[in-house]
PDB file of C-alpha atoms in Angstrom:
ATOM      1  CA  LEU A   1     220.359 141.793  28.124  1.00 40.00           C
ATOM      2  CA  GLN A   2     217.374 141.947  30.975  1.00 40.00           C
ATOM      3  CA  PHE A   3     215.682 139.144  32.067  1.00 41.00           C
ATOM      4  CA  ASN A   4     211.697 140.528  31.256  1.00 44.00           C
ATOM      5  CA  LYS A   5     212.403 139.566  27.942  1.00 43.00           C
ATOM      6  CA  GLN A   6     211.651 135.509  28.926  1.00 45.00           C
ATOM      7  CA  ALA A   7     208.843 136.823  31.090  1.00 44.00           C
ATOM      8  CA  VAL A   8     207.886 137.611  28.412  1.00 41.00           C
ATOM      9  CA  VAL A   9     207.504 134.079  26.133  1.00 43.00           C
ATOM     10  CA  SER A  10     206.598 133.372  28.968  1.00 49.00           C
ATOM     11  CA  THR A  11     202.901 134.798  29.543  1.00 46.00           C
ATOM     12  CA  GLN A  12     202.654 135.215  25.892  1.00 45.00           C
ATOM     13  CA  SER A  13     202.727 131.798  24.789  1.00 49.00           C
ATOM     14  CA  THR A  14     200.420 130.229  27.539  1.00 53.00           C
ATOM     15  CA  GLY A  15     197.940 133.053  27.372  1.00 52.00           C
ATOM     16  CA  LEU A  16     197.868 132.425  23.049  1.00 55.00           C
ATOM     17  CA  TYR A  17     197.490 128.255  23.950  1.00 53.00           C
ATOM     18  CA  CYS A  18     195.989 127.598  27.497  1.00 55.00           C
ATOM     19  CA  PRO A  19     192.975 129.499  27.492  1.00 55.00           C
ATOM     20  CA  PHE A  20     191.629 126.591  24.967  1.00 59.00           C
ATOM     21  CA  PHE A  21     192.807 123.334  27.296  1.00 58.00           C
ATOM     22  CA  PRO A  22     192.768 125.545  30.530  1.00 60.00           C
ATOM     23  CA  LYS A  23     193.756 123.550  33.245  1.00 66.00           C
ATOM     24  CA  ASN A  24     195.481 120.612  31.906  1.00 72.00           C
ATOM     25  CA  ARG A  25     197.883 119.070  33.596  1.00 71.00           C
ATOM     26  CA  ASP A  26     200.145 118.579  29.369  1.00 77.00           C
ATOM     27  CA  ASN A  27     199.735 122.366  28.356  1.00 78.00           C
ATOM     28  CA  THR A  28     203.082 122.670  30.503  1.00 81.00           C
ATOM     29  CA  TYR A  29     204.636 120.238  28.977  1.00 84.00           C
ATOM     30  CA  THR A  30     203.739 121.563  25.335  1.00 84.00           C
ATOM     31  CA  LEU A  31     204.449 124.393  25.523  1.00 82.00           C
ATOM     32  CA  ALA A  32     208.369 124.135  27.197  1.00 85.00           C
ATOM     33  CA  PRO A  33     210.035 123.585  23.336  1.00 87.00           C
ATOM     34  CA  ILE A  34     208.898 126.527  22.551  1.00 85.00           C
ATOM     35  CA  PHE A  35     209.504 128.301  26.266  1.00 84.00           C
ATOM     36  CA  TYR A  36     213.003 126.753  25.441  1.00 89.00           C
ATOM     37  CA  TRP A  37     214.071 127.605  22.391  1.00 89.00           C
ATOM     38  CA  LEU A  38     212.878 131.522  22.030  1.00 86.00           C
ATOM     39  CA  SER A  39     214.506 132.337  25.174  1.00 85.00           C
ATOM     40  CA  ARG A  40     217.166 130.610  24.569  1.00 89.00           C
ATOM     41  CA  TRP A  41     217.585 132.849  21.004  1.00 88.00           C
ATOM     42  CA  LEU A  42     217.095 136.463  22.679  1.00 85.00           C
ATOM     43  CA  LEU A  43     219.168 135.516  25.682  1.00 86.00           C
ATOM     44  CA  ASN A  44     221.568 133.950  23.438  1.00 91.00           C
ATOM     45  CA  ILE A  45     222.075 131.274  26.202  1.00 91.00           C
ATOM     46  CA  THR A  46     221.737 127.038  26.120  1.00 93.00           C
ATOM     47  CA  ILE A  47     221.208 124.671  28.451  1.00 95.00           C
ATOM     48  CA  GLU A  48     223.507 120.937  28.723  1.00 96.00           C
ATOM     49  CA  ALA A  49     221.338 118.798  30.552  1.00 96.00           C
ATOM     50  CA  GLU A  50     222.884 115.409  31.813  1.00 96.00           C
ATOM     51  CA  GLY A  51     220.858 112.095  32.696  1.00 97.00           C
ATOM     52  CA  THR A  52     217.662 113.013  31.498  1.00 96.00           C
ATOM     53  CA  GLU A  53     217.094 109.186  30.885  1.00 95.00           C
ATOM     54  CA  HIS A  54     215.274 109.454  34.062  1.00 95.00           C
ATOM     55  CA  LEU A  55     212.152 111.585  33.660  1.00 94.00           C
ATOM     56  CA  GLU A  56     211.108 107.936  31.409  1.00 89.00           C
ATOM     57  CA  ALA A  57     212.064 105.820  33.416  1.00 86.00           C
ATOM     58  CA  TYR A  58     209.230 106.095  35.763  1.00 86.00           C
ATOM     59  CA  ASP A  59     205.698 105.484  34.367  1.00 89.00           C
ATOM     60  CA  GLY A  60     204.283 106.132  37.231  1.00 93.00           C
ATOM     61  CA  GLY A  61     204.050 109.011  39.644  1.00 95.00           C
ATOM     62  CA  TYR A  62     207.160 111.593  41.516  1.00 96.00           C
ATOM     63  CA  ILE A  63     208.892 114.050  42.431  1.00 97.00           C
ATOM     64  CA  LEU A  64     210.216 116.405  40.578  1.00 97.00           C
ATOM     65  CA  CYS A  65     212.845 118.313  43.004  1.00 97.00           C
ATOM     66  CA  PRO A  66     215.086 121.156  40.775  1.00 96.00           C
ATOM     67  CA  ASN A  67     217.025 123.847  43.534  1.00 95.00           C
ATOM     68  CA  HIS A  68     216.702 127.291  43.270  1.00 90.00           C
ATOM     69  CA  GLN A  69     219.708 130.027  41.596  1.00 83.00           C
ATOM     70  CA  SER A  70     217.545 132.081  39.692  1.00 82.00           C
ATOM     71  CA  SER A  71     215.183 132.619  37.624  1.00 79.00           C
ATOM     72  CA  LEU A  72     217.007 131.128  35.238  1.00 86.00           C
ATOM     73  CA  ASP A  73     216.043 127.588  37.037  1.00 89.00           C
ATOM     74  CA  THR A  74     212.315 128.339  35.128  1.00 86.00           C
ATOM     75  CA  MET A  75     214.232 127.639  31.723  1.00 89.00           C
ATOM     76  CA  CYS A  76     216.529 124.807  32.893  1.00 93.00           C
ATOM     77  CA  ILE A  77     212.895 123.163  34.282  1.00 93.00           C
ATOM     78  CA  ALA A  78     211.113 124.147  30.344  1.00 91.00           C
ATOM     79  CA  ARG A  79     214.312 122.617  28.830  1.00 94.00           C
ATOM     80  CA  ILE A  80     213.054 118.610  30.129  1.00 95.00           C
ATOM     81  CA  TRP A  81     209.718 118.671  31.385  1.00 94.00           C
ATOM     82  CA  PRO A  82     208.193 116.169  32.138  1.00 93.00           C
ATOM     83  CA  HIS A  83     205.047 114.384  30.874  1.00 90.00           C
ATOM     84  CA  ARG A  84     201.995 114.736  32.997  1.00 91.00           C
ATOM     85  CA  ALA A  85     203.543 116.719  35.295  1.00 92.00           C
ATOM     86  CA  ILE A  86     202.712 120.219  37.488  1.00 90.00           C
ATOM     87  CA  ILE A  87     204.480 122.679  39.342  1.00 89.00           C
ATOM     88  CA  LEU A  88     204.119 123.298  43.086  1.00 86.00           C
ATOM     89  CA  MET A  89     204.663 126.858  43.829  1.00 83.00           C
ATOM     90  CA  LYS A  90     202.870 129.426  47.010  1.00 82.00           C
ATOM     91  CA  LYS A  91     199.630 131.161  46.567  1.00 84.00           C
ATOM     92  CA  SER A  92     200.459 134.499  46.558  1.00 83.00           C
ATOM     93  CA  LEU A  93     201.666 134.292  43.103  1.00 82.00           C
ATOM     94  CA  LEU A  94     198.390 133.063  41.640  1.00 82.00           C
ATOM     95  CA  TYR A  95     197.958 136.954  42.420  1.00 84.00           C
ATOM     96  CA  VAL A  96     201.477 138.329  40.446  1.00 79.00           C
ATOM     97  CA  PRO A  97     199.625 139.328  36.596  1.00 73.00           C
ATOM     98  CA  PHE A  98     200.357 137.826  33.710  1.00 70.00           C
ATOM     99  CA  PHE A  99     202.672 135.124  35.395  1.00 74.00           C
ATOM    100  CA  GLY A 100     199.560 133.502  37.963  1.00 76.00           C
ATOM    101  CA  TRP A 101     196.846 133.347  35.522  1.00 75.00           C
ATOM    102  CA  ALA A 102     199.318 131.623  33.115  1.00 76.00           C
ATOM    103  CA  ALA A 103     200.839 129.085  35.499  1.00 80.00           C
ATOM    104  CA  TYR A 104     196.103 128.757  36.937  1.00 80.00           C
ATOM    105  CA  LEU A 105     196.171 128.067  32.957  1.00 80.00           C
ATOM    106  CA  SER A 106     198.484 125.697  32.745  1.00 79.00           C
ATOM    107  CA  GLY A 107     197.789 123.279  35.763  1.00 82.00           C
ATOM    108  CA  HIS A 108     199.955 123.886  38.165  1.00 85.00           C
ATOM    109  CA  GLU A 109     199.247 124.037  42.106  1.00 87.00           C
ATOM    110  CA  PHE A 110     198.744 126.958  44.655  1.00 86.00           C
ATOM    111  CA  ILE A 111     199.382 126.083  48.404  1.00 82.00           C
ATOM    112  CA  THR A 112     198.870 128.975  51.295  1.00 79.00           C
ATOM    113  CA  ARG A 113     201.092 130.115  53.331  1.00 66.00           C
ATOM    114  CA  LYS A 114     199.039 131.793  56.141  1.00 62.00           C
ATOM    115  CA  SER A 115     198.694 130.884  59.944  1.00 57.00           C
ATOM    116  CA  GLY A 116     196.535 128.558  61.124  1.00 56.00           C
ATOM    117  CA  ALA A 117     195.326 127.295  57.636  1.00 60.00           C
ATOM    118  CA  SER A 118     196.912 124.037  58.422  1.00 73.00           C
ATOM    119  CA  ASN A 119     193.743 122.283  57.741  1.00 78.00           C
ATOM    120  CA  GLU A 120     192.896 123.474  53.672  1.00 79.00           C
ATOM    121  CA  VAL A 121     197.082 122.855  53.056  1.00 80.00           C
ATOM    122  CA  ARG A 122     196.396 119.668  54.778  1.00 84.00           C
ATOM    123  CA  ASP A 123     193.107 119.155  52.089  1.00 86.00           C
ATOM    124  CA  HIS A 124     194.929 120.389  49.686  1.00 86.00           C
ATOM    125  CA  MET A 125     197.879 117.774  49.796  1.00 87.00           C
ATOM    126  CA  ASN A 126     195.909 115.400  50.279  1.00 89.00           C
ATOM    127  CA  ILE A 127     194.236 115.678  46.246  1.00 89.00           C
ATOM    128  CA  ILE A 128     197.848 116.497  45.624  1.00 91.00           C
ATOM    129  CA  ASN A 129     198.903 112.493  47.106  1.00 92.00           C
ATOM    130  CA  GLU A 130     196.026 110.460  45.196  1.00 93.00           C
ATOM    131  CA  ARG A 131     197.428 112.247  42.010  1.00 92.00           C
ATOM    132  CA  ILE A 132     200.442 110.886  42.196  1.00 93.00           C
ATOM    133  CA  LYS A 133     199.193 107.600  43.406  1.00 92.00           C
ATOM    134  CA  HIS A 134     195.722 107.789  40.784  1.00 92.00           C
ATOM    135  CA  GLU A 135     196.842 110.154  37.931  1.00 92.00           C
ATOM    136  CA  ARG A 136     200.773 109.111  37.934  1.00 94.00           C
ATOM    137  CA  LEU A 137     201.031 112.749  38.266  1.00 93.00           C
ATOM    138  CA  ARG A 138     205.492 114.290  39.020  1.00 95.00           C
ATOM    139  CA  VAL A 139     204.648 117.218  41.167  1.00 94.00           C
ATOM    140  CA  CYS A 140     208.068 120.253  40.414  1.00 94.00           C
ATOM    141  CA  VAL A 141     208.947 120.914  43.947  1.00 93.00           C
ATOM    142  CA  PHE A 142     211.663 123.253  45.055  1.00 93.00           C
ATOM    143  CA  PRO A 143     213.224 122.260  48.045  1.00 94.00           C
ATOM    144  CA  GLU A 144     215.706 125.554  49.092  1.00 93.00           C
ATOM    145  CA  GLY A 145     211.482 126.774  48.848  1.00 86.00           C
ATOM    146  CA  THR A 146     213.375 130.003  47.744  1.00 83.00           C
ATOM    147  CA  ARG A 147     216.095 131.322  45.258  1.00 81.00           C
ATOM    148  CA  ASN A 148     219.116 130.427  46.901  1.00 78.00           C
ATOM    149  CA  LYS A 149     220.645 134.666  46.753  1.00 74.00           C
ATOM    150  CA  ALA A 150     224.125 133.970  48.443  1.00 69.00           C
ATOM    151  CA  PHE A 151     225.049 132.608  45.221  1.00 69.00           C
ATOM    152  CA  ASP A 152     227.979 130.576  46.824  1.00 77.00           C
ATOM    153  CA  GLY A 153     227.814 127.782  45.623  1.00 82.00           C
ATOM    154  CA  LYS A 154     225.647 126.470  48.539  1.00 89.00           C
ATOM    155  CA  MET A 155     222.615 124.922  48.669  1.00 94.00           C
ATOM    156  CA  LEU A 156     219.465 126.685  52.260  1.00 93.00           C
ATOM    157  CA  PRO A 157     218.749 123.685  53.869  1.00 95.00           C
ATOM    158  CA  PHE A 158     216.358 121.827  52.435  1.00 96.00           C
ATOM    159  CA  LYS A 159     212.797 122.104  53.817  1.00 94.00           C
ATOM    160  CA  LYS A 160     210.734 118.630  54.050  1.00 94.00           C
ATOM    161  CA  GLY A 161     207.397 119.420  52.163  1.00 90.00           C
ATOM    162  CA  GLY A 162     208.169 117.197  49.263  1.00 93.00           C
ATOM    163  CA  PHE A 163     210.022 114.533  50.656  1.00 96.00           C
ATOM    164  CA  HIS A 164     206.924 113.789  53.258  1.00 94.00           C
ATOM    165  CA  MET A 165     204.902 113.784  49.612  1.00 94.00           C
ATOM    166  CA  ALA A 166     206.996 111.338  48.413  1.00 96.00           C
ATOM    167  CA  GLN A 167     206.718 108.985  51.009  1.00 96.00           C
ATOM    168  CA  GLN A 168     203.343 109.149  52.025  1.00 95.00           C
ATOM    169  CA  CYS A 169     203.377 108.846  48.184  1.00 95.00           C
ATOM    170  CA  GLN A 170     205.685 106.229  47.575  1.00 96.00           C
ATOM    171  CA  ALA A 171     206.517 107.946  44.919  1.00 96.00           C
ATOM    172  CA  PRO A 172     210.202 108.004  44.358  1.00 97.00           C
ATOM    173  CA  ILE A 173     212.703 111.993  44.068  1.00 97.00           C
ATOM    174  CA  VAL A 174     214.209 113.169  40.728  1.00 97.00           C
ATOM    175  CA  PRO A 175     216.846 115.084  42.142  1.00 98.00           C
ATOM    176  CA  VAL A 176     217.659 118.201  39.313  1.00 98.00           C
ATOM    177  CA  VAL A 177     220.857 119.918  39.631  1.00 97.00           C
ATOM    178  CA  ILE A 178     220.845 123.439  38.128  1.00 96.00           C
ATOM    179  CA  TYR A 179     224.701 124.692  37.907  1.00 94.00           C
ATOM    180  CA  ILE A 180     224.203 128.341  36.663  1.00 90.00           C
ATOM    181  CA  PRO A 181     228.194 130.605  35.964  1.00 89.00           C
ATOM    182  CA  PRO A 182     229.138 133.061  38.035  1.00 83.00           C
ATOM    183  CA  SER A 183     230.250 134.639  34.970  1.00 84.00           C
ATOM    184  CA  LEU A 184     226.682 134.696  33.420  1.00 85.00           C
ATOM    185  CA  TYR A 185     224.380 136.014  35.477  1.00 78.00           C
ATOM    186  CA  ASP A 186     224.144 138.936  37.980  1.00 73.00           C
ATOM    187  CA  GLY A 187     221.923 138.616  40.767  1.00 69.00           C
ATOM    188  CA  LYS A 188     222.014 141.315  42.135  1.00 71.00           C
ATOM    189  CA  LYS A 189     221.062 143.307  38.831  1.00 72.00           C
ATOM    190  CA  TRP A 190     219.525 140.678  37.163  1.00 71.00           C
ATOM    191  CA  ILE A 191     221.559 141.362  33.879  1.00 75.00           C
ATOM    192  CA  PHE A 192     222.449 137.979  31.784  1.00 77.00           C
ATOM    193  CA  ASN A 193     225.298 136.903  29.258  1.00 85.00           C
ATOM    194  CA  SER A 194     226.083 134.721  27.149  1.00 90.00           C
ATOM    195  CA  GLY A 195     226.684 130.986  28.263  1.00 91.00           C
ATOM    196  CA  THR A 196     226.105 128.063  28.614  1.00 93.00           C
ATOM    197  CA  ILE A 197     224.549 126.508  31.557  1.00 94.00           C
ATOM    198  CA  ARG A 198     224.769 122.579  33.098  1.00 95.00           C
ATOM    199  CA  MET A 199     222.622 120.575  34.561  1.00 96.00           C
ATOM    200  CA  LYS A 200     221.715 117.057  35.563  1.00 97.00           C
ATOM    201  CA  VAL A 201     219.099 115.044  36.342  1.00 98.00           C
ATOM    202  CA  LEU A 202     220.514 111.996  39.379  1.00 98.00           C
ATOM    203  CA  GLU A 203     219.107 108.128  39.636  1.00 96.00           C
ATOM    204  CA  PRO A 204     215.676 108.718  40.693  1.00 96.00           C
ATOM    205  CA  VAL A 205     215.484 107.222  45.115  1.00 97.00           C
ATOM    206  CA  SER A 206     212.968 105.276  46.154  1.00 96.00           C
ATOM    207  CA  THR A 207     211.072 105.906  49.022  1.00 97.00           C
ATOM    208  CA  VAL A 208     208.924 102.052  48.569  1.00 96.00           C
ATOM    209  CA  GLY A 209     208.462 101.242  52.431  1.00 96.00           C
ATOM    210  CA  MET A 210     210.180 104.472  54.185  1.00 96.00           C
ATOM    211  CA  SER A 211     208.118 105.547  57.160  1.00 96.00           C
ATOM    212  CA  PRO A 212     207.189 108.964  58.348  1.00 95.00           C
ATOM    213  CA  GLU A 213     209.993 109.012  60.694  1.00 97.00           C
ATOM    214  CA  GLU A 214     213.221 108.413  57.711  1.00 97.00           C
ATOM    215  CA  VAL A 215     212.096 111.800  56.489  1.00 97.00           C
ATOM    216  CA  THR A 216     214.889 113.455  57.887  1.00 97.00           C
ATOM    217  CA  GLY A 217     216.967 111.241  56.250  1.00 97.00           C
ATOM    218  CA  LEU A 218     215.515 111.162  52.546  1.00 98.00           C
ATOM    219  CA  THR A 219     216.348 114.415  52.726  1.00 98.00           C
ATOM    220  CA  ASN A 220     219.487 115.272  54.217  1.00 97.00           C
ATOM    221  CA  SER A 221     220.756 112.367  51.649  1.00 98.00           C
ATOM    222  CA  VAL A 222     219.235 113.907  49.096  1.00 98.00           C
ATOM    223  CA  GLN A 223     220.375 117.420  49.375  1.00 98.00           C
ATOM    224  CA  GLU A 224     223.724 116.045  49.556  1.00 98.00           C
ATOM    225  CA  LYS A 225     224.064 113.482  46.596  1.00 98.00           C
ATOM    226  CA  MET A 226     223.190 116.580  45.144  1.00 98.00           C
ATOM    227  CA  GLN A 227     225.787 118.980  46.611  1.00 97.00           C
ATOM    228  CA  ALA A 228     228.431 116.687  45.993  1.00 97.00           C
ATOM    229  CA  THR A 229     227.453 116.953  41.899  1.00 97.00           C
ATOM    230  CA  LEU A 230     227.123 121.078  41.638  1.00 96.00           C
ATOM    231  CA  ASP A 231     230.639 120.936  43.516  1.00 95.00           C
ATOM    232  CA  GLU A 232     231.382 118.445  41.081  1.00 95.00           C
ATOM    233  CA  LEU A 233     229.842 120.707  38.134  1.00 94.00           C
ATOM    234  CA  ARG A 234     231.001 123.517  39.588  1.00 91.00           C
ATOM    235  CA  LYS A 235     234.958 122.101  39.305  1.00 89.00           C
ATOM    236  CA  ALA A 236     234.292 121.331  35.729  1.00 82.00           C
ATOM    237  CA  GLU A 237     233.095 124.850  34.352  1.00 72.00           C
TER     238      GLU A 237
END
């Protein structure tokens, strides 16, 4: 089954609802269950999620940290989407027809990757950090930075941006591990078969008292935990 049906569901539902509440950070929280259940019906794919209690165990802001395997990750994240959450994504996605407009209306944040824009990025990140601290915002950051197209069961090296945010805000990191079986997804042809995706939300990782010098160790530690969990989910298939 081709994946474009999921994209249609996402953009149509957002386009009908979000113009009435533009840039509201809970637009995605409101629409995520609808998107998930319609996608589940269209694709005949179910998602088993463990550890979802960790998403609301901490009332403040945090960094949601999922691995990135395929376009189906959006369906997986919709399955567990918490209150007051947004996604941090590259600015080029803002100009993707329908998707970018829908994401903008849903209150998600776009970060430029242009060379020479370091001051702009720093100022933007400072604003987001303040929102994490004072608005208890939850920010979803994919630490691999892009989809892992190797489909070899190994995560790409994690980028440190989200971990620096967590350290600067002294906010916890909530790792999320997604496992999509090879029998369910053909990444080269973008064809999906019916089946079950398994995902697990890990316990929050505290950054209280952590210094900037400890961010590299934090990044490596979280990746090791997530990779070990992914290996467990693969073995249990």
